[in-house]
Amino acid sequence: MSSTRTASNTTAPTQLLEVNDHSYAYRRFGDGTGLPLLWLQHFTGTLDNWDPAVTDPLASGREVILFDNAGVGRSSGDVPETIAGMARHAMTFLDGLGLKTCDVVGYSLGGMVALQMVQDRPSIFRRMILVGTAPRGGEDIMHLEKPSLAKRIQDPTNRGYDVLKKIFFTSSPASQAAGEAFIRRLSQRQEDRDAPSGPKVASAQTMAFREWETFKGERFAELRAISHPTLIVQGVHDEMIPVSNSYRLSENLANAVLLTYPDAGHGSLFQYPESFTRHAGAFLSSDSESAVF
Amino acid sequence: MSSTRTASNTTAPTQLLEVNDHSYAYRRFGDGTGLPLLWLQHFTGTLDNWDPAVTDPLASGREVILFDNAGVGRSSGDVPETIAGMARHAMTFLDGLGLKTCDVVGYSLGGMVALQMVQDRPSIFRRMILVGTAPRGGEDIMHLEKPSLAKRIQDPTNRGYDVLKKIFFTSSPASQAAGEAFIRRLSQRQEDRDAPSGPKVASAQTMAFREWETFKGERFAELRAISHPTLIVQGVHDEMIPVSNSYRLSENLANAVLLTYPDAGHGSLFQYPESFTRHAGAFLSSDSESAVF
């Protein structure tokens, strides 16, 4: 369980953990005295969608653990069609690593998985960072069929990482330039890469989004029972998951600081990696019971 | 125009500036290479409503300038019944000091004045910090007649600063304890104090709130022309000016970072002075064209 030789997602080797007849792909690197930091990934994202500009600075001070959920990248099995199913796999993975408690960055789909995990097993996380995500019963979650998004996603000139520049960033020159830089950073890794996700992954994860939009009883009531220090981050012009979802999270979680970024969409953490890692690092380094840092 | 001898609002002498037949009361203290930082105060607040725990740390690195608008504290004249009138006085005051450009903390009513000033004269501010405030056309601004607020304001056991503990903080033990500490800090200053504001001040400022709630044409359109780096701060449970107003500010200003605090009301900056001054100081110390810090 020691940290790997290199402390960058550009070079860290991919590892496989066998547990409960499943094989989970992950990368673990960095060191320091902080609790390990688990990263839960966005829709169709693999280990190779984690920007080294956000993972690497946070790997100084603690180990970071990037993880492919079941059926994604080189992890075995089928992609669950519910967030609850993904949460179970993530907990099985942490159990397999022997980690009883860690910190977490849950991004988009991964934020929903983190929220489900902390509800199912509160001791699993100490501090949570939720980026561009939504609570159960949130609004307008990942409707890629919306004309504004569908046009960009279906454009044949947008292939591979290029589509991310169009849907994770705003149309401003500054945001598009940040998107270019993001793609360059993702492209630095040359070997030992995950294959991109195909339509089977997208289809199952989309079913999970649709189920997550439903709710029973009082909307957001389950959030009020979560008192873990939480940092919520989102771009104000996120078209994939509107920022209103972060407003509802910060209003209903008992102990959450909200930070929103200007001229930014779904990829706000990749647009402003220096700011994001500075704030995230300060938040994670605190041992206060309060989220305020 | 040099900084005063002591760098605390507990001890800095009150000064008077005579300009255009007006006499403006102010305190100016601190030093450093940063631009001076103007503080624009909340409803009925005087120089003695500025918590030294927020002013003093920021006076290290720059001068801070606390200011009584016309008709408040020891400033002469009548309290304007519009935000525009208050903005004119604040600009006259800065002109009188010979300051062409400064940074600003606009809190509640003071944030509205700052927004009006930057619209009227964009060069007046470099960076803006807007706390617990609302744009023109904002919602539910300072309706002290609401039963939830009126009950606490009219309670005869809440006198002087004590009422602030009930309306600036939430009912949680932690927030009430922070309110106690806030009042203790305000009470440290023994001499050279402003008299508390009376009903005439409250009445004119309330008229200004009612006018500020109105708007013509497209709501919030004027915000999109403001590109100054801006840090917006608010407590998620603010009952005097709901946090939705900060959401609209951060969505419509071109270049604004939003930070919200948990378990906090209108006095969020006084509840978390260490966090507020740490973030505000980092924001003010940046010379980027972006608000992101």
Coordinates of C-alpha atoms in Angstrom, one line a residue:
Chain A
M1 CA 0.0 0.0 0.0
S2 CA 3.0 2.3 -0.4
S3 CA 2.8 5.2 -2.8
T4 CA 4.1 4.7 -6.3
R5 CA 7.4 5.8 -7.6
T6 CA 6.1 8.8 -9.7
A7 CA 3.8 11.4 -8.3
S8 CA 2.0 12.3 -11.5
N9 CA -1.0 11.0 -13.4
T10 CA 1.1 11.4 -16.6
T11 CA 3.5 8.6 -15.4
A12 CA 2.0 6.6 -12.5
P13 CA 1.4 3.0 -13.5
T14 CA -2.1 1.6 -13.6
Q15 CA -2.7 -1.1 -11.0
L16 CA -5.3 -3.8 -10.7
L17 CA -7.0 -4.8 -7.4
E18 CA -8.8 -8.1 -7.3
V19 CA -11.6 -8.2 -4.8
N20 CA -14.9 -10.1 -4.7
D21 CA -14.4 -11.6 -8.2
H22 CA -13.9 -8.0 -9.6
S23 CA -10.8 -6.5 -10.9
Y24 CA -10.6 -2.7 -10.4
A25 CA -8.1 -0.5 -12.3
Y26 CA -6.6 2.4 -10.3
R27 CA -3.6 4.6 -9.9
R28 CA -2.1 5.5 -6.6
F29 CA 0.6 8.1 -6.2
G30 CA 2.0 10.9 -4.0
D31 CA 2.8 11.0 -0.4
G32 CA 2.4 13.0 2.8
T33 CA 0.7 12.8 6.1
G34 CA -2.8 13.6 4.9
L35 CA -5.5 10.9 4.5
P36 CA -5.6 9.3 1.0
L37 CA -7.8 11.2 -1.5
L38 CA -10.1 9.2 -3.7
W39 CA -11.1 10.6 -7.0
L40 CA -14.5 9.6 -8.5
Q41 CA -14.8 10.4 -12.2
H42 CA -17.3 12.0 -14.5
F43 CA -19.6 10.5 -17.2
T44 CA -17.7 8.2 -19.5
G45 CA -14.4 9.4 -17.9
T46 CA -11.5 7.0 -17.3
L47 CA -8.2 7.3 -15.4
D48 CA -6.9 9.3 -18.4
N49 CA -9.5 12.0 -18.0
W50 CA -7.9 13.2 -14.8
D51 CA -5.9 16.3 -15.5
P52 CA -2.4 16.1 -14.0
A53 CA -2.7 19.8 -13.2
V54 CA -5.4 19.0 -10.6
T55 CA -4.2 15.6 -9.4
D56 CA -0.5 16.2 -9.1
P57 CA -0.4 19.3 -6.8
L58 CA -2.8 17.5 -4.4
A59 CA -0.5 14.4 -4.5
S60 CA 1.9 16.5 -2.5
G61 CA 0.8 16.1 1.1
R62 CA -1.2 12.9 0.6
E63 CA -1.6 9.9 -1.7
V64 CA -4.2 10.3 -4.4
I65 CA -6.2 7.3 -5.6
L66 CA -7.7 7.5 -9.1
F67 CA -10.3 4.7 -9.7
D68 CA -12.2 3.2 -12.7
N69 CA -15.6 2.1 -11.4
A70 CA -16.9 -1.3 -12.7
G71 CA -17.1 -1.6 -16.4
V72 CA -15.1 1.6 -17.1
G73 CA -11.5 1.6 -18.5
R74 CA -9.8 -1.6 -17.4
S75 CA -12.2 -2.4 -14.5
S76 CA -14.2 -5.6 -15.0
G77 CA -17.9 -6.1 -14.9
D78 CA -20.9 -4.2 -16.1
V79 CA -21.5 -0.5 -15.5
P80 CA -24.2 -0.2 -12.9
E81 CA -27.4 1.5 -14.0
T82 CA -27.8 3.3 -10.6
I83 CA -25.6 5.6 -8.5
A84 CA -26.2 3.2 -5.6
G85 CA -24.6 0.3 -7.6
M86 CA -21.6 2.5 -8.4
A87 CA -21.3 3.4 -4.7
R88 CA -21.2 -0.2 -3.7
H89 CA -18.4 -0.9 -6.2
A90 CA -16.4 2.1 -4.9
M91 CA -16.8 0.9 -1.3
T92 CA -15.8 -2.7 -2.2
F93 CA -12.7 -1.2 -3.8
L94 CA -11.8 0.8 -0.7
D95 CA -12.4 -2.3 1.4
G96 CA -10.1 -4.2 -0.8
L97 CA -7.4 -1.5 -0.3
G98 CA -8.0 -1.7 3.4
L99 CA -8.9 1.9 3.7
K100 CA -11.5 2.6 6.4
T101 CA -11.6 6.4 5.9
C102 CA -10.4 8.7 3.2
D103 CA -11.1 12.1 1.7
V104 CA -12.8 12.3 -1.7
V105 CA -13.1 14.4 -4.8
G106 CA -16.4 13.6 -6.5
Y107 CA -16.7 15.2 -9.9
S108 CA -20.0 15.3 -11.7
L109 CA -21.2 11.6 -11.8
G110 CA -18.5 11.0 -9.2
G111 CA -20.0 13.5 -6.8
M112 CA -23.3 11.7 -6.9
V113 CA -21.5 8.5 -6.1
A114 CA -19.7 10.2 -3.2
L115 CA -23.0 11.5 -1.8
Q116 CA -24.5 8.0 -2.0
M117 CA -21.4 6.5 -0.3
V118 CA -21.4 8.9 2.6
Q119 CA -25.1 8.3 3.1
D120 CA -24.6 4.5 3.1
R121 CA -21.5 4.5 5.2
P122 CA -20.8 7.9 6.9
S123 CA -17.4 6.8 8.2
I124 CA -16.1 6.2 4.7
F125 CA -15.2 9.9 4.2
R126 CA -13.6 12.5 6.5
R127 CA -13.9 15.5 4.0
M128 CA -15.6 15.8 0.7
I129 CA -14.9 18.0 -2.4
L130 CA -17.9 17.9 -4.7
V131 CA -17.3 19.5 -8.2
G132 CA -20.0 20.2 -10.8
T133 CA -22.4 17.7 -9.3
A134 CA -26.0 17.5 -8.1
P135 CA -28.0 16.0 -5.2
R136 CA -30.6 13.3 -5.7
G137 CA -33.7 15.1 -7.1
G138 CA -31.4 17.8 -8.7
E139 CA -32.5 19.5 -11.9
D140 CA -31.5 19.2 -15.5
I141 CA -28.7 16.6 -14.9
M142 CA -26.7 15.6 -17.9
H143 CA -29.4 16.0 -20.6
L144 CA -27.0 15.6 -23.5
E145 CA -29.9 15.5 -25.9
K146 CA -30.6 19.2 -25.2
P147 CA -30.1 21.0 -28.6
S148 CA -27.3 23.3 -27.2
L149 CA -25.2 20.3 -26.0
A150 CA -26.2 17.8 -28.7
K151 CA -25.0 20.1 -31.5
R152 CA -21.5 20.2 -30.0
I153 CA -21.4 16.5 -29.0
Q154 CA -22.5 15.3 -32.5
D155 CA -20.2 17.7 -34.5
P156 CA -17.9 15.2 -36.4
T157 CA -15.0 17.7 -36.1
N158 CA -15.1 17.2 -32.3
R159 CA -13.5 13.8 -31.6
G160 CA -11.8 12.3 -28.6
Y161 CA -10.7 14.9 -26.1
D162 CA -11.6 17.7 -28.5
V163 CA -15.3 17.4 -27.6
L164 CA -14.4 18.2 -24.0
K165 CA -13.1 21.6 -25.0
K166 CA -16.5 22.3 -26.4
I167 CA -18.7 21.0 -23.6
F168 CA -16.5 21.5 -20.4
F169 CA -15.5 25.2 -21.2
T170 CA -17.4 28.3 -22.2
S171 CA -17.1 29.9 -25.7
S172 CA -15.0 32.8 -24.4
P173 CA -11.4 33.0 -25.8
A174 CA -10.0 32.6 -22.3
S175 CA -12.0 29.5 -21.5
Q176 CA -11.3 27.9 -24.9
A177 CA -7.6 28.6 -24.4
A178 CA -7.8 26.9 -21.0
G179 CA -9.6 24.0 -22.7
E180 CA -6.7 23.6 -25.2
A181 CA -4.2 23.6 -22.4
F182 CA -6.3 20.9 -20.5
I183 CA -6.3 18.7 -23.6
R184 CA -2.6 19.1 -24.0
R185 CA -2.1 18.0 -20.4
L186 CA -4.3 15.0 -20.8
S187 CA -2.4 14.0 -24.0
Q188 CA 1.0 14.0 -22.3
R189 CA 0.6 10.4 -21.1
Q190 CA 1.7 8.1 -23.9
E191 CA 1.6 4.6 -22.5
D192 CA -0.5 2.4 -20.3
R193 CA -3.7 4.3 -21.1
D194 CA -7.3 3.3 -20.6
A195 CA -9.4 2.8 -23.8
P196 CA -12.0 5.5 -24.2
S197 CA -15.5 4.5 -23.0
G198 CA -18.0 3.3 -25.6
P199 CA -21.8 3.6 -25.9
K200 CA -22.4 0.8 -23.4
V201 CA -20.8 2.8 -20.6
A202 CA -22.6 6.0 -21.7
S203 CA -26.0 4.2 -21.8
A204 CA -25.8 2.7 -18.4
Q205 CA -24.5 5.9 -16.8
T206 CA -27.3 7.9 -18.4
M207 CA -29.8 5.5 -16.9
A208 CA -28.1 6.2 -13.5
F209 CA -28.6 10.0 -14.1
R210 CA -32.3 9.6 -14.8
E211 CA -32.8 7.5 -11.7
W212 CA -30.8 10.1 -9.6
E213 CA -33.2 12.9 -10.8
T214 CA -36.1 11.2 -9.1
F215 CA -36.8 11.6 -5.4
K216 CA -39.3 10.4 -2.8
G217 CA -40.6 12.3 0.2
E218 CA -39.1 15.7 1.1
R219 CA -36.6 16.9 -1.6
F220 CA -33.0 17.2 -0.3
A221 CA -34.0 16.0 3.2
E222 CA -31.3 13.3 3.2
L223 CA -28.6 16.0 2.7
R224 CA -29.4 17.5 6.1
A225 CA -28.1 14.4 7.9
I226 CA -24.7 14.7 6.3
S227 CA -22.4 16.9 8.5
H228 CA -19.0 16.1 6.9
P229 CA -17.0 19.2 6.0
T230 CA -17.7 19.7 2.3
L231 CA -16.3 22.0 -0.3
I232 CA -18.6 22.5 -3.3
V233 CA -17.1 23.9 -6.5
Q234 CA -18.8 24.8 -9.8
G235 CA -18.6 27.0 -12.9
V236 CA -21.5 29.5 -13.0
H237 CA -22.2 28.7 -16.7
D238 CA -22.2 24.9 -16.5
E239 CA -24.6 23.6 -19.2
M240 CA -24.3 19.9 -18.3
I241 CA -25.3 20.2 -14.6
P242 CA -26.6 23.7 -13.8
V243 CA -25.0 25.6 -10.9
S244 CA -28.4 25.7 -9.2
N245 CA -27.6 22.1 -8.1
S246 CA -24.6 23.3 -6.1
Y247 CA -26.8 26.0 -4.6
R248 CA -29.2 23.3 -3.3
L249 CA -26.3 21.2 -2.0
S250 CA -24.7 24.1 -0.1
E251 CA -28.0 25.2 1.3
N252 CA -29.0 21.8 2.5
L253 CA -25.8 20.1 3.6
A254 CA -25.1 21.2 7.2
N255 CA -21.4 22.0 6.7
A256 CA -20.5 23.1 3.2
V257 CA -18.6 26.0 1.7
L258 CA -19.5 26.8 -1.9
L259 CA -17.0 28.3 -4.4
T260 CA -18.2 29.2 -7.9
Y261 CA -16.0 30.3 -10.8
P262 CA -16.7 32.9 -13.4
D263 CA -16.7 32.3 -17.2
A264 CA -16.6 28.6 -16.5
G265 CA -18.6 25.5 -17.4
H266 CA -18.6 21.9 -16.3
G267 CA -14.8 21.8 -16.4
S268 CA -14.2 24.6 -13.9
L269 CA -11.5 22.7 -11.9
F270 CA -9.5 22.1 -15.2
Q271 CA -10.0 25.7 -16.3
Y272 CA -8.5 27.1 -13.0
P273 CA -6.3 24.3 -11.8
E274 CA -4.0 26.5 -9.7
S275 CA -6.9 28.1 -7.8
F276 CA -8.8 24.8 -7.5
T277 CA -5.8 22.9 -6.0
R278 CA -4.9 25.9 -3.8
H279 CA -8.3 26.0 -2.2
A280 CA -8.8 22.2 -2.2
G281 CA -5.4 21.8 -0.6
A282 CA -6.2 24.3 2.2
F283 CA -9.6 22.7 2.7
L284 CA -8.1 19.2 3.0
S285 CA -5.2 20.3 5.2
S286 CA -7.7 21.6 7.8
D287 CA -8.5 19.3 10.7
S288 CA -11.4 21.5 12.0
E289 CA -14.9 20.1 12.3
S290 CA -16.0 23.0 10.2
A291 CA -15.9 23.1 6.4
V292 CA -14.8 26.8 6.7
F293 CA -11.1 27.2 5.7
Chain B
M1 CA -2.8 61.4 3.7
S2 CA -0.4 59.1 5.6
S3 CA -1.7 56.1 7.6
T4 CA -2.6 56.7 11.2
R5 CA -0.5 55.6 14.2
T6 CA -2.5 52.6 15.2
A7 CA -3.7 49.9 12.9
S8 CA -6.9 48.8 14.5
N9 CA -10.5 50.0 14.5
T10 CA -10.4 49.7 18.2
T11 CA -8.0 52.6 18.6
A12 CA -7.7 54.5 15.3
P13 CA -8.8 58.1 15.7
T14 CA -11.9 59.4 13.9
Q15 CA -11.1 62.1 11.3
L16 CA -13.3 64.6 9.6
L17 CA -12.9 65.5 5.9
E18 CA -14.5 68.8 4.8
V19 CA -15.4 68.8 1.1
N20 CA -18.2 70.5 -0.9
D21 CA -19.8 71.9 2.3
H22 CA -20.0 68.4 3.8
S23 CA -18.1 67.0 6.7
Y24 CA -17.4 63.2 6.4
A25 CA -16.3 61.1 9.4
Y26 CA -13.8 58.4 8.6
R27 CA -11.0 56.3 10.0
R28 CA -7.9 55.5 8.0
F29 CA -5.2 53.1 9.3
G30 CA -2.8 50.4 8.3
D31 CA -0.1 50.4 5.6
G32 CA 1.5 48.4 2.9
T33 CA 1.9 48.5 -0.9
G34 CA -1.7 47.6 -1.8
L35 CA -4.3 50.1 -3.0
P36 CA -6.3 51.6 -0.1
L37 CA -9.4 49.6 0.8
L38 CA -12.7 51.5 1.2
W39 CA -15.3 50.0 3.5
L40 CA -19.0 50.8 2.8
Q41 CA -21.3 50.0 5.8
H42 CA -24.6 48.2 6.3
F43 CA -28.0 49.5 7.3
T44 CA -27.8 52.0 10.2
G45 CA -24.2 50.9 10.8
T46 CA -21.5 53.4 11.8
L47 CA -17.7 53.3 12.1
D48 CA -18.2 51.4 15.3
N49 CA -20.0 48.5 13.5
W50 CA -16.8 47.5 11.8
D51 CA -15.4 44.4 13.5
P52 CA -11.7 44.9 14.2
A53 CA -11.3 41.1 13.5
V54 CA -12.1 41.8 9.8
T55 CA -10.7 45.4 9.4
D56 CA -7.4 44.9 11.2
P57 CA -5.9 41.9 9.4
L58 CA -6.6 43.6 6.1
A59 CA -4.9 46.8 7.3
S60 CA -1.7 44.8 7.1
G61 CA -0.7 45.1 3.4
R62 CA -2.7 48.3 2.6
E63 CA -4.5 51.2 4.3
V64 CA -8.2 50.6 5.2
I65 CA -10.6 53.5 5.1
L66 CA -13.8 53.2 7.1
F67 CA -16.4 55.8 6.1
D68 CA -19.7 57.2 7.5
N69 CA -22.0 58.2 4.6
A70 CA -23.9 61.5 4.8
G71 CA -26.1 61.8 7.8
V72 CA -24.6 58.7 9.5
G73 CA -22.5 58.8 12.7
R74 CA -20.6 62.1 12.7
S75 CA -21.0 62.9 9.0
S76 CA -23.1 65.9 8.2
G77 CA -26.1 66.3 6.0
D78 CA -29.2 64.2 5.4
V79 CA -29.2 60.5 4.7
P80 CA -30.0 60.1 0.9
E81 CA -33.2 58.2 0.1
T82 CA -31.6 56.5 -2.8
I83 CA -28.5 54.3 -3.3
A84 CA -27.5 56.7 -6.1
G85 CA -27.4 59.6 -3.6
M86 CA -25.2 57.6 -1.3
A87 CA -22.9 56.7 -4.2
R88 CA -22.5 60.4 -5.0
H89 CA -21.4 61.2 -1.4
A90 CA -18.9 58.3 -1.3
M91 CA -17.4 59.5 -4.6
T92 CA -17.2 63.1 -3.3
F93 CA -15.4 61.7 -0.2
L94 CA -12.9 59.8 -2.3
D95 CA -12.4 62.9 -4.5
G96 CA -11.8 64.9 -1.3
L97 CA -9.1 62.4 -0.2
G98 CA -7.5 62.6 -3.7
L99 CA -8.0 58.9 -4.3
K100 CA -8.7 58.2 -8.0
T101 CA -8.8 54.4 -7.6
C102 CA -9.2 52.1 -4.6
D103 CA -10.4 48.6 -3.7
V104 CA -13.7 48.3 -1.8
V105 CA -15.6 46.1 0.7
G106 CA -19.3 46.8 0.2
Y107 CA -21.4 45.1 2.9
S108 CA -25.1 44.8 2.6
L109 CA -26.3 48.4 1.9
G110 CA -22.7 49.3 1.2
G111 CA -22.5 46.6 -1.5
M112 CA -25.3 48.3 -3.3
V113 CA -23.5 51.7 -3.0
A114 CA -20.4 50.1 -4.4
L115 CA -22.3 48.6 -7.4
Q116 CA -23.8 52.0 -8.1
M117 CA -20.4 53.7 -7.9
V118 CA -18.7 51.3 -10.2
Q119 CA -21.5 51.8 -12.7
D120 CA -21.3 55.6 -12.5
R121 CA -17.5 55.7 -12.6
P122 CA -15.8 52.4 -13.5
S123 CA -12.3 53.7 -12.7
I124 CA -13.2 54.3 -9.1
F125 CA -12.5 50.7 -8.1
R126 CA -9.9 48.1 -9.1
R127 CA -11.3 45.1 -7.1
M128 CA -14.6 44.7 -5.3
I129 CA -15.6 42.5 -2.4
L130 CA -19.4 42.4 -2.0
V131 CA -20.7 40.8 1.2
G132 CA -24.4 40.0 1.9
T133 CA -25.7 42.3 -0.7
A134 CA -28.0 42.4 -3.7
P135 CA -28.1 43.8 -7.3
R136 CA -30.7 46.3 -8.4
G137 CA -33.9 44.4 -8.8
G138 CA -32.8 41.8 -6.2
E139 CA -35.3 40.0 -4.1
D140 CA -36.5 40.3 -0.5
I141 CA -34.0 43.0 0.4
M142 CA -34.1 44.1 4.0
H143 CA -37.8 43.6 4.8
L144 CA -37.4 44.0 8.5
E145 CA -41.2 43.9 8.9
K146 CA -41.2 40.2 8.1
P147 CA -42.5 38.4 11.1
S148 CA -39.4 36.3 11.5
L149 CA -37.2 39.4 11.7
A150 CA -39.6 41.8 13.4
K151 CA -40.0 39.5 16.3
R152 CA -36.2 39.6 17.1
I153 CA -35.8 43.3 16.3
Q154 CA -38.6 44.4 18.5
D155 CA -37.7 42.1 21.4
P156 CA -37.0 44.6 24.3
T157 CA -34.3 42.3 25.7
N158 CA -32.3 42.9 22.5
R159 CA -30.8 46.4 22.8
G160 CA -27.8 47.9 21.1
Y161 CA -25.3 45.5 19.7
D162 CA -27.3 42.6 21.2
V163 CA -29.9 42.7 18.5
L164 CA -27.1 42.0 16.0
K165 CA -26.4 38.7 17.6
K166 CA -30.0 37.7 16.8
I167 CA -30.3 39.0 13.3
F168 CA -26.7 38.6 11.9
F169 CA -26.2 35.1 13.1
T170 CA -28.1 31.8 13.0
S171 CA -29.7 30.2 16.0
S172 CA -27.1 27.4 16.2
P173 CA -25.0 27.4 19.3
A174 CA -21.8 27.8 17.2
S175 CA -23.2 30.9 15.3
Q176 CA -24.6 32.5 18.5
A177 CA -21.2 32.0 20.2
A178 CA -19.6 33.7 17.2
G179 CA -22.1 36.5 17.7
E180 CA -21.1 36.9 21.3
A181 CA -17.4 37.2 20.3
F182 CA -18.3 39.7 17.6
I183 CA -20.1 42.0 20.1
R184 CA -17.2 41.7 22.5
R185 CA -14.9 42.9 19.8
L186 CA -17.1 45.8 18.8
S187 CA -17.3 46.8 22.5
Q188 CA -13.6 47.0 22.9
R189 CA -13.4 50.6 21.6
Q190 CA -14.1 52.9 24.6
E191 CA -13.6 56.4 23.3
D192 CA -14.2 58.6 20.3
R193 CA -17.3 56.5 19.3
D194 CA -20.1 57.3 16.8
A195 CA -23.5 57.7 18.3
P196 CA -25.9 54.8 17.2
S197 CA -28.1 55.7 14.3
G198 CA -31.7 56.7 15.1
P199 CA -35.0 56.3 13.3
K200 CA -34.3 59.0 10.7
V201 CA -31.3 57.1 9.4
A202 CA -33.3 53.9 9.3
S203 CA -36.2 55.4 7.5
A204 CA -34.2 57.0 4.7
Q205 CA -32.1 53.9 4.2
T206 CA -35.2 51.8 4.0
M207 CA -36.6 54.0 1.3
A208 CA -33.3 53.5 -0.6
F209 CA -33.8 49.7 -0.3
R210 CA -37.3 49.9 -1.7
E211 CA -36.1 52.0 -4.7
W212 CA -33.2 49.5 -5.2
E213 CA -35.6 46.6 -5.5
T214 CA -37.2 48.2 -8.6
F215 CA -35.8 47.8 -12.1
K216 CA -36.4 48.9 -15.6
G217 CA -35.7 46.9 -18.8
E218 CA -33.9 43.7 -18.6
R219 CA -33.2 42.5 -15.1
F220 CA -29.5 42.5 -14.1
A221 CA -28.4 43.7 -17.6
E222 CA -26.3 46.5 -16.1
L223 CA -24.2 43.9 -14.2
R224 CA -22.9 42.4 -17.4
A225 CA -21.1 45.6 -18.2
I226 CA -19.0 45.4 -15.0
S227 CA -15.8 43.4 -15.5
H228 CA -14.0 44.3 -12.3
P229 CA -12.6 41.3 -10.5
T230 CA -15.2 40.7 -7.7
L231 CA -15.3 38.5 -4.7
I232 CA -18.9 37.8 -3.5
V233 CA -19.4 36.4 0.0
Q234 CA -22.6 35.4 1.8
G235 CA -24.0 33.2 4.5
V236 CA -26.4 30.6 3.1
H237 CA -29.0 31.3 5.7
D238 CA -29.1 35.1 5.4
E239 CA -32.6 36.2 6.3
M240 CA -32.1 39.9 5.8
I241 CA -30.9 39.6 2.2
P242 CA -31.3 36.1 0.8
V243 CA -28.3 34.3 -0.7
S244 CA -30.2 34.1 -4.0
N245 CA -29.1 37.7 -4.6
S246 CA -25.4 36.6 -4.5
Y247 CA -26.2 33.9 -6.9
R248 CA -27.7 36.4 -9.4
L249 CA -24.6 38.7 -8.9
S250 CA -22.1 35.9 -9.6
E251 CA -24.1 34.7 -12.6
N252 CA -24.4 38.1 -14.2
L253 CA -21.2 39.9 -13.2
A254 CA -18.6 39.0 -15.8
N255 CA -15.7 38.3 -13.5
A256 CA -16.9 37.2 -10.0
V257 CA -16.0 34.4 -7.6
L258 CA -18.7 33.5 -5.1
L259 CA -17.9 32.1 -1.7
T260 CA -20.8 31.0 0.6
Y261 CA -20.5 30.1 4.3
P262 CA -22.5 27.3 6.1
D263 CA -24.6 27.9 9.2
A264 CA -24.3 31.7 8.7
G265 CA -26.6 34.6 8.2
H266 CA -26.1 38.2 7.3
G267 CA -23.0 38.6 9.5
S268 CA -21.0 35.8 7.8
L269 CA -17.8 37.9 7.6
F270 CA -18.0 38.5 11.3
Q271 CA -18.8 34.8 12.1
Y272 CA -15.7 33.6 10.2
P273 CA -13.3 36.5 10.4
E274 CA -10.2 34.4 9.9
S275 CA -11.5 32.7 6.8
F276 CA -12.9 35.9 5.4
T277 CA -9.8 37.9 5.8
R278 CA -7.6 35.1 4.5
H279 CA -9.6 34.8 1.3
A280 CA -10.2 38.6 1.0
G281 CA -6.5 39.2 1.5
A282 CA -5.5 36.6 -1.2
F283 CA -8.1 38.1 -3.6
L284 CA -6.9 41.7 -3.0
S285 CA -3.2 40.7 -3.3
S286 CA -3.7 39.4 -6.8
D287 CA -2.9 41.7 -9.7
S288 CA -4.5 39.3 -12.3
E289 CA -7.3 40.6 -14.5
S290 CA -9.3 37.6 -13.3
A291 CA -11.2 37.5 -10.1
V292 CA -10.0 33.9 -9.7
F293 CA -7.5 33.6 -6.9

